[in-house]
Amino acid sequence: MSRGNDMKVIISLSILAKFTGEKFGQVEKTELDAHFENLLSRADSTKNWTEKIFRQTEVLLQPNPSARIEEFLYEKLDRTVPSRPNNGELLGHYMQDAAKDFGPGTPYGSTLIKVGDCERRLGGAQREFLQTSAISFLAPLRNFLEGDWRTISKERRLLENRRLDLDSSKARLKKAKLAESKAAAAHELRVAQTEFDRQAEVTRLLLEGISSTHVNHLRCLHEFVEAQTAYYKQCYLHMQDLQKELGRFPNAFAGNPGLSMASGGSSPQGNATLPQDAASAVETDTLKIEEVQAPATGTRKAKVLYDYDAADTSELSLLADELITVYTVPGMDSDWLVGERGNQKGRVPVTYLELLS
């Protein structure tokens, strides 16, 4: 065994002996004041909760454990993580490649292009959100755990060693019988007390710095919330634009009766409401649906492809597979027709219909 290892063993045994002496009541233990104990408790709580928040945020931002391990290894090796498309971007690529295969001019192909482009933009927004959150939120938490907290832990261990030395010096002074031994023990006690007080002050300053840590983490938390807000807002706007694009789809089914979906199917948009821009266009018209009369010629039968819930009293709710009579009137938006079923009448979206005659 080397001389360095021998010294480490001797020091460890010495500390163990002092600690054991306290446990068995052979050595008086120096107690820290209540304020100092509160600082220690708050520091431990800060470390524990920061670690939990940090780990769970990592899971939130990157649910794939393999990807997290890879990022961790690249970080430790001080290398850049290879750039790869995320799930949204990959889905967008697949949809657009499928559109090329099916034909971008077909209704399905052109829709795949639109949805694929939206998925790619959603993936890009997610990538930007992850990068922003990693810098503004995760990095400060990691810096505290790997930097400030390690320094605090080191100084606390030193303080504990100084306390054990002080307690041991007090015990030796009590046991000293001869005047010469008492003088030596008293000198040793003064030195130990000075070193303990100095180390206690250093540790106290570091522990009081936890307040600044809380302020810093509060600022980072606000930035994280702002990043999340911007991300979800961006996603909402992308999806809203996509819904409008699909709502303006140029009479795909009406112009191609043979391309109708299987009977009984539901709309890909679910019970979609009228896009805002289309609604505003109709609202500007002076057309009043209750005053509209069916023309003598030009009415057609139409099969309903999807269920549709009317957005207001000017529209007609539809059920998949039912047959209705439809016609257009001057001044009406080209994406809409007037539909009649018995004595019920209202505007209906063209893309939900297959014109039969």
CSV table of C-alpha atoms in Angstrom, one decimal:
chain,number,residue,atom,x,y,z
A,1,MET,CA,0.0,0.0,0.0
A,2,SER,CA,1.4,3.5,-0.9
A,3,ARG,CA,2.2,6.2,1.6
A,4,GLY,CA,-0.8,8.3,0.4
A,5,ASN,CA,-3.2,5.5,0.9
A,6,ASP,CA,-1.8,4.9,4.4
A,7,MET,CA,-2.4,8.5,5.3
A,8,LYS,CA,-6.0,8.3,4.0
A,9,VAL,CA,-6.6,5.2,6.2
A,10,ILE,CA,-5.1,6.8,9.3
A,11,ILE,CA,-7.2,10.0,8.8
A,12,SER,CA,-10.4,7.9,8.3
A,13,LEU,CA,-9.7,5.9,11.4
A,14,SER,CA,-9.1,9.1,13.4
A,15,ILE,CA,-12.4,10.6,12.3
A,16,LEU,CA,-14.2,7.3,13.0
A,17,ALA,CA,-12.7,7.2,16.5
A,18,LYS,CA,-13.8,10.7,17.2
A,19,PHE,CA,-17.3,10.1,15.9
A,20,THR,CA,-17.5,6.8,17.8
A,21,GLY,CA,-16.5,8.6,21.0
A,22,GLU,CA,-19.4,11.0,20.5
A,23,LYS,CA,-21.9,8.2,20.0
A,24,PHE,CA,-20.9,6.5,23.2
A,25,GLY,CA,-20.9,9.7,25.2
A,26,GLN,CA,-17.1,9.7,25.7
A,27,VAL,CA,-16.8,13.1,23.9
A,28,GLU,CA,-18.9,16.2,24.2
A,29,LYS,CA,-20.6,17.1,20.9
A,30,THR,CA,-20.5,20.7,19.8
A,31,GLU,CA,-24.0,21.7,18.7
A,32,LEU,CA,-24.7,24.2,15.9
A,33,ASP,CA,-27.1,27.1,16.6
A,34,ALA,CA,-30.8,26.9,15.5
A,35,HIS,CA,-30.3,29.3,12.6
A,36,PHE,CA,-27.5,27.2,11.2
A,37,GLU,CA,-29.5,24.1,11.5
A,38,ASN,CA,-32.4,25.8,9.6
A,39,LEU,CA,-30.0,26.8,6.9
A,40,LEU,CA,-28.8,23.2,6.6
A,41,SER,CA,-32.3,21.9,6.5
A,42,ARG,CA,-33.4,24.4,3.8
A,43,ALA,CA,-30.3,23.5,1.7
A,44,ASP,CA,-31.0,19.8,1.9
A,45,SER,CA,-34.6,20.4,0.9
A,46,THR,CA,-33.5,22.6,-2.0
A,47,LYS,CA,-31.1,20.0,-3.3
A,48,ASN,CA,-33.7,17.1,-3.1
A,49,TRP,CA,-36.5,19.0,-4.8
A,50,THR,CA,-34.2,20.5,-7.4
A,51,GLU,CA,-33.0,17.0,-8.3
A,52,LYS,CA,-36.5,15.6,-8.6
A,53,ILE,CA,-37.7,18.6,-10.7
A,54,PHE,CA,-34.6,18.3,-12.9
A,55,ARG,CA,-35.1,14.6,-13.5
A,56,GLN,CA,-38.8,14.8,-14.2
A,57,THR,CA,-38.3,17.8,-16.6
A,58,GLU,CA,-35.8,15.7,-18.5
A,59,VAL,CA,-38.4,12.9,-18.8
A,60,LEU,CA,-41.0,15.5,-19.9
A,61,LEU,CA,-38.7,16.9,-22.6
A,62,GLN,CA,-37.3,13.6,-23.7
A,63,PRO,CA,-39.5,10.6,-22.8
A,64,ASN,CA,-37.2,8.2,-24.6
A,65,PRO,CA,-34.7,6.8,-21.9
A,66,SER,CA,-32.3,5.6,-24.6
A,67,ALA,CA,-32.1,9.1,-26.1
A,68,ARG,CA,-31.5,10.6,-22.7
A,69,ILE,CA,-28.7,8.2,-22.0
A,70,GLU,CA,-27.2,9.0,-25.4
A,71,GLU,CA,-27.4,12.7,-24.7
A,72,PHE,CA,-25.8,12.2,-21.3
A,73,LEU,CA,-22.9,10.3,-22.8
A,74,TYR,CA,-22.3,12.8,-25.5
A,75,GLU,CA,-22.4,15.6,-22.9
A,76,LYS,CA,-19.8,13.8,-20.7
A,77,LEU,CA,-17.6,13.3,-23.7
A,78,ASP,CA,-18.0,17.0,-24.6
A,79,ARG,CA,-19.3,16.1,-28.0
A,80,THR,CA,-22.3,17.4,-29.9
A,81,VAL,CA,-25.3,15.1,-30.1
A,82,PRO,CA,-26.0,14.1,-33.8
A,83,SER,CA,-28.9,16.0,-35.2
A,84,ARG,CA,-31.8,13.7,-36.1
A,85,PRO,CA,-35.4,14.4,-37.1
A,86,ASN,CA,-37.8,14.1,-34.2
A,87,ASN,CA,-41.1,12.1,-34.4
A,88,GLY,CA,-43.1,15.0,-35.8
A,89,GLU,CA,-40.6,15.8,-38.5
A,90,LEU,CA,-40.3,12.1,-39.4
A,91,LEU,CA,-44.0,11.7,-39.7
A,92,GLY,CA,-44.2,14.8,-41.9
A,93,HIS,CA,-41.5,13.3,-44.2
A,94,TYR,CA,-43.4,10.0,-44.4
A,95,MET,CA,-46.6,11.7,-45.3
A,96,GLN,CA,-45.1,13.8,-48.0
A,97,ASP,CA,-43.2,10.9,-49.5
A,98,ALA,CA,-46.5,8.9,-49.5
A,99,ALA,CA,-48.1,11.8,-51.3
A,100,LYS,CA,-45.5,11.6,-54.1
A,101,ASP,CA,-46.3,7.9,-54.4
A,102,PHE,CA,-50.1,8.3,-54.4
A,103,GLY,CA,-50.0,11.4,-56.6
A,104,PRO,CA,-49.9,14.9,-55.3
A,105,GLY,CA,-52.7,15.9,-57.5
A,106,THR,CA,-55.2,13.4,-55.9
A,107,PRO,CA,-57.3,14.5,-53.0
A,108,TYR,CA,-55.6,12.1,-50.6
A,109,GLY,CA,-52.1,13.0,-51.9
A,110,SER,CA,-52.7,16.8,-51.7
A,111,THR,CA,-54.1,16.4,-48.2
A,112,LEU,CA,-51.1,14.3,-47.1
A,113,ILE,CA,-48.8,17.1,-48.3
A,114,LYS,CA,-50.7,19.7,-46.3
A,115,VAL,CA,-50.8,17.6,-43.1
A,116,GLY,CA,-47.2,16.4,-43.6
A,117,ASP,CA,-46.1,20.0,-43.9
A,118,CYS,CA,-47.9,20.9,-40.7
A,119,GLU,CA,-46.4,17.9,-38.8
A,120,ARG,CA,-42.9,19.0,-39.9
A,121,ARG,CA,-43.6,22.5,-38.6
A,122,LEU,CA,-44.9,21.1,-35.3
A,123,GLY,CA,-41.7,19.0,-35.1
A,124,GLY,CA,-39.6,22.1,-35.7
A,125,ALA,CA,-41.5,24.0,-33.0
A,126,GLN,CA,-40.9,21.1,-30.6
A,127,ARG,CA,-37.2,21.1,-31.4
A,128,GLU,CA,-37.0,24.9,-30.7
A,129,PHE,CA,-38.9,24.4,-27.4
A,130,LEU,CA,-36.6,21.6,-26.3
A,131,GLN,CA,-33.5,23.7,-27.1
A,132,THR,CA,-34.8,26.8,-25.3
A,133,SER,CA,-35.9,24.8,-22.2
A,134,ALA,CA,-32.6,23.0,-22.0
A,135,ILE,CA,-30.7,26.3,-22.0
A,136,SER,CA,-33.0,28.4,-19.8
A,137,PHE,CA,-34.3,25.8,-17.3
A,138,LEU,CA,-32.4,22.5,-17.2
A,139,ALA,CA,-28.9,24.0,-17.5
A,140,PRO,CA,-29.3,26.3,-14.4
A,141,LEU,CA,-30.7,23.4,-12.3
A,142,ARG,CA,-27.9,21.1,-13.4
A,143,ASN,CA,-25.3,23.8,-12.7
A,144,PHE,CA,-26.6,24.0,-9.1
A,145,LEU,CA,-26.5,20.3,-8.6
A,146,GLU,CA,-23.1,19.7,-10.1
A,147,GLY,CA,-21.5,23.0,-9.0
A,148,ASP,CA,-22.9,24.9,-6.0
A,149,TRP,CA,-24.2,21.9,-4.2
A,150,ARG,CA,-20.9,20.0,-4.6
A,151,THR,CA,-19.1,23.0,-3.1
A,152,ILE,CA,-21.6,23.2,-0.2
A,153,SER,CA,-21.3,19.4,0.4
A,154,LYS,CA,-17.5,19.7,0.5
A,155,GLU,CA,-17.5,22.5,3.0
A,156,ARG,CA,-20.1,20.8,5.2
A,157,ARG,CA,-17.8,17.7,5.3
A,158,LEU,CA,-14.9,20.0,6.3
A,159,LEU,CA,-17.1,21.6,9.0
A,160,GLU,CA,-18.0,18.2,10.4
A,161,ASN,CA,-14.3,17.3,10.6
A,162,ARG,CA,-13.5,20.6,12.3
A,163,ARG,CA,-16.3,19.9,14.8
A,164,LEU,CA,-14.9,16.5,15.5
A,165,ASP,CA,-11.5,17.9,16.1
A,166,LEU,CA,-12.9,20.6,18.4
A,167,ASP,CA,-14.8,18.0,20.4
A,168,SER,CA,-11.7,15.8,20.7
A,169,SER,CA,-9.7,18.8,21.9
A,170,LYS,CA,-12.3,19.5,24.6
A,171,ALA,CA,-12.1,15.9,25.8
A,172,ARG,CA,-8.3,15.9,26.0
A,173,LEU,CA,-8.4,19.1,28.0
A,174,LYS,CA,-10.8,17.5,30.5
A,175,LYS,CA,-8.6,14.4,30.8
A,176,ALA,CA,-5.3,16.4,31.2
A,177,LYS,CA,-3.8,16.1,34.8
A,178,LEU,CA,-0.5,17.8,34.6
A,179,ALA,CA,-0.1,21.5,34.2
A,180,GLU,CA,2.0,21.1,31.1
A,181,SER,CA,-0.5,18.7,29.5
A,182,LYS,CA,-3.3,21.1,30.3
A,183,ALA,CA,-1.4,24.0,28.7
A,184,ALA,CA,-0.8,22.0,25.6
A,185,ALA,CA,-4.4,20.8,25.5
A,186,ALA,CA,-5.7,24.4,26.0
A,187,HIS,CA,-3.6,25.6,23.1
A,188,GLU,CA,-4.8,22.8,20.9
A,189,LEU,CA,-8.4,23.6,21.9
A,190,ARG,CA,-8.0,27.3,20.9
A,191,VAL,CA,-6.6,26.3,17.5
A,192,ALA,CA,-9.4,23.8,17.0
A,193,GLN,CA,-12.0,26.4,18.0
A,194,THR,CA,-10.6,29.0,15.6
A,195,GLU,CA,-10.6,26.5,12.7
A,196,PHE,CA,-14.1,25.4,13.5
A,197,ASP,CA,-15.4,29.0,13.7
A,198,ARG,CA,-13.7,29.9,10.4
A,199,GLN,CA,-15.1,26.8,8.6
A,200,ALA,CA,-18.6,27.5,10.2
A,201,GLU,CA,-18.5,31.0,8.7
A,202,VAL,CA,-17.5,29.8,5.3
A,203,THR,CA,-20.3,27.1,5.3
A,204,ARG,CA,-22.8,29.6,6.7
A,205,LEU,CA,-22.2,32.0,3.8
A,206,LEU,CA,-22.6,29.2,1.2
A,207,LEU,CA,-25.9,28.1,2.9
A,208,GLU,CA,-27.2,31.6,2.9
A,209,GLY,CA,-26.5,31.7,-0.8
A,210,ILE,CA,-29.4,29.3,-1.2
A,211,SER,CA,-31.7,32.3,-1.2
A,212,SER,CA,-30.0,33.6,-4.3
A,213,THR,CA,-30.4,30.1,-5.8
A,214,HIS,CA,-34.1,30.3,-5.2
A,215,VAL,CA,-34.3,33.7,-6.9
A,216,ASN,CA,-32.3,32.4,-9.9
A,217,HIS,CA,-34.5,29.3,-10.2
A,218,LEU,CA,-37.6,31.4,-10.0
A,219,ARG,CA,-36.5,33.4,-13.0
A,220,CYS,CA,-35.6,30.2,-14.8
A,221,LEU,CA,-39.1,28.8,-14.0
A,222,HIS,CA,-40.7,31.9,-15.5
A,223,GLU,CA,-38.7,31.5,-18.7
A,224,PHE,CA,-39.7,27.8,-18.8
A,225,VAL,CA,-43.4,28.7,-18.6
A,226,GLU,CA,-42.9,31.4,-21.3
A,227,ALA,CA,-41.2,28.8,-23.5
A,228,GLN,CA,-44.0,26.3,-23.0
A,229,THR,CA,-46.7,29.0,-23.6
A,230,ALA,CA,-45.0,30.0,-26.9
A,231,TYR,CA,-44.6,26.4,-28.0
A,232,TYR,CA,-48.2,25.4,-27.3
A,233,LYS,CA,-49.5,28.7,-28.9
A,234,GLN,CA,-47.4,27.9,-32.0
A,235,CYS,CA,-48.7,24.4,-32.2
A,236,TYR,CA,-52.3,25.7,-31.8
A,237,LEU,CA,-51.8,28.2,-34.7
A,238,HIS,CA,-50.2,25.5,-36.9
A,239,MET,CA,-53.2,23.2,-36.3
A,240,GLN,CA,-55.7,26.1,-36.8
A,241,ASP,CA,-54.1,27.0,-40.1
A,242,LEU,CA,-54.2,23.3,-41.1
A,243,GLN,CA,-57.9,23.0,-40.2
A,244,LYS,CA,-58.6,26.1,-42.3
A,245,GLU,CA,-56.6,24.7,-45.2
A,246,LEU,CA,-58.6,21.4,-45.1
A,247,GLY,CA,-61.8,23.4,-44.8
A,248,ARG,CA,-61.0,25.2,-48.0
A,249,PHE,CA,-60.2,21.9,-49.8
A,250,PRO,CA,-61.4,22.5,-53.4
A,251,ASN,CA,-64.4,20.3,-53.8
A,252,ALA,CA,-62.4,17.1,-53.8
A,253,PHE,CA,-65.3,14.7,-53.3
A,254,ALA,CA,-67.9,16.7,-55.1
A,255,GLY,CA,-65.9,16.8,-58.3
A,256,ASN,CA,-64.9,13.2,-58.0
A,257,PRO,CA,-67.9,11.1,-57.0
A,258,GLY,CA,-66.0,7.9,-57.4
A,259,LEU,CA,-63.5,8.9,-54.7
A,260,SER,CA,-66.1,8.9,-51.9
A,261,MET,CA,-65.2,7.3,-48.6
A,262,ALA,CA,-66.6,4.0,-47.4
A,263,SER,CA,-70.2,4.5,-46.2
A,264,GLY,CA,-70.8,5.1,-42.6
A,265,GLY,CA,-67.3,6.7,-42.1
A,266,SER,CA,-66.7,9.7,-39.9
A,267,SER,CA,-65.0,12.9,-41.0
A,268,PRO,CA,-61.3,13.1,-40.4
A,269,GLN,CA,-61.9,16.4,-38.8
A,270,GLY,CA,-64.5,14.9,-36.4
A,271,ASN,CA,-67.5,17.2,-35.8
A,272,ALA,CA,-65.6,20.2,-37.3
A,273,THR,CA,-66.9,23.7,-37.0
A,274,LEU,CA,-66.8,26.2,-39.8
A,275,PRO,CA,-63.3,27.8,-40.2
A,276,GLN,CA,-63.2,31.3,-39.0
A,277,ASP,CA,-62.3,32.9,-42.4
A,278,ALA,CA,-65.2,31.0,-44.2
A,279,ALA,CA,-67.6,32.0,-41.4
A,280,SER,CA,-66.6,35.6,-41.7
A,281,ALA,CA,-67.1,35.5,-45.5
A,282,VAL,CA,-70.6,34.2,-45.2
A,283,GLU,CA,-71.5,36.6,-42.4
A,284,THR,CA,-70.7,39.6,-44.7
A,285,ASP,CA,-73.3,38.4,-47.2
A,286,THR,CA,-76.8,39.8,-47.0
A,287,LEU,CA,-78.1,36.3,-47.6
A,288,LYS,CA,-80.7,35.2,-45.1
A,289,ILE,CA,-81.2,31.4,-45.1
A,290,GLU,CA,-84.8,31.5,-44.1
A,291,GLU,CA,-85.6,33.7,-47.2
A,292,VAL,CA,-83.8,31.4,-49.7
A,293,GLN,CA,-86.1,29.6,-52.1
A,294,ALA,CA,-85.1,26.5,-54.1
A,295,PRO,CA,-84.6,27.4,-57.8
A,296,ALA,CA,-86.9,25.8,-60.4
A,297,THR,CA,-83.9,24.1,-62.0
A,298,GLY,CA,-80.4,23.4,-60.7
A,299,THR,CA,-81.2,21.3,-57.6
A,300,ARG,CA,-79.2,18.1,-57.1
A,301,LYS,CA,-79.2,15.2,-54.8
A,302,ALA,CA,-76.2,14.6,-52.6
A,303,LYS,CA,-75.0,11.9,-50.3
A,304,VAL,CA,-73.6,12.9,-47.0
A,305,LEU,CA,-70.1,11.5,-46.5
A,306,TYR,CA,-69.5,12.5,-42.8
A,307,ASP,CA,-71.4,13.6,-39.8
A,308,TYR,CA,-71.5,17.4,-39.4
A,309,ASP,CA,-72.8,19.5,-36.5
A,310,ALA,CA,-74.2,22.8,-37.5
A,311,ALA,CA,-72.3,25.7,-36.0
A,312,ASP,CA,-75.3,28.0,-35.9
A,313,THR,CA,-79.0,28.3,-37.0
A,314,SER,CA,-78.0,29.1,-40.6
A,315,GLU,CA,-76.4,25.7,-41.1
A,316,LEU,CA,-77.9,22.2,-41.4
A,317,SER,CA,-76.6,19.3,-39.3
A,318,LEU,CA,-75.8,16.2,-41.4
A,319,LEU,CA,-75.6,12.5,-40.8
A,320,ALA,CA,-73.3,10.2,-42.8
A,321,ASP,CA,-75.0,8.3,-45.7
A,322,GLU,CA,-78.2,10.3,-45.7
A,323,LEU,CA,-79.5,11.9,-48.9
A,324,ILE,CA,-80.3,15.6,-49.1
A,325,THR,CA,-81.2,18.1,-51.8
A,326,VAL,CA,-78.7,20.8,-52.5
A,327,TYR,CA,-78.5,23.9,-54.6
A,328,THR,CA,-76.5,27.2,-54.8
A,329,VAL,CA,-77.7,30.8,-54.8
A,330,PRO,CA,-76.1,34.0,-56.0
A,331,GLY,CA,-73.7,35.5,-53.5
A,332,MET,CA,-72.9,32.3,-51.6
A,333,ASP,CA,-69.4,31.2,-50.8
A,334,SER,CA,-68.3,28.5,-53.3
A,335,ASP,CA,-67.4,26.1,-50.4
A,336,TRP,CA,-71.0,26.0,-49.3
A,337,LEU,CA,-74.4,24.9,-50.7
A,338,VAL,CA,-77.9,25.2,-49.4
A,339,GLY,CA,-79.1,21.9,-48.2
A,340,GLU,CA,-82.7,20.7,-47.7
A,341,ARG,CA,-84.1,17.7,-45.8
A,342,GLY,CA,-87.9,17.7,-45.6
A,343,ASN,CA,-88.9,21.1,-44.1
A,344,GLN,CA,-85.3,21.7,-42.7
A,345,LYS,CA,-83.0,24.0,-44.6
A,346,GLY,CA,-79.5,25.4,-44.0
A,347,ARG,CA,-76.0,25.9,-45.4
A,348,VAL,CA,-73.8,22.7,-45.7
A,349,PRO,CA,-70.1,22.4,-46.5
A,350,VAL,CA,-69.4,21.0,-50.0
A,351,THR,CA,-66.5,18.8,-48.8
A,352,TYR,CA,-68.9,16.8,-46.7
A,353,LEU,CA,-71.0,15.8,-49.8
A,354,GLU,CA,-70.9,13.6,-52.8
A,355,LEU,CA,-73.0,15.1,-55.5
A,356,LEU,CA,-75.1,12.4,-57.2
A,357,SER,CA,-77.0,14.2,-60.0
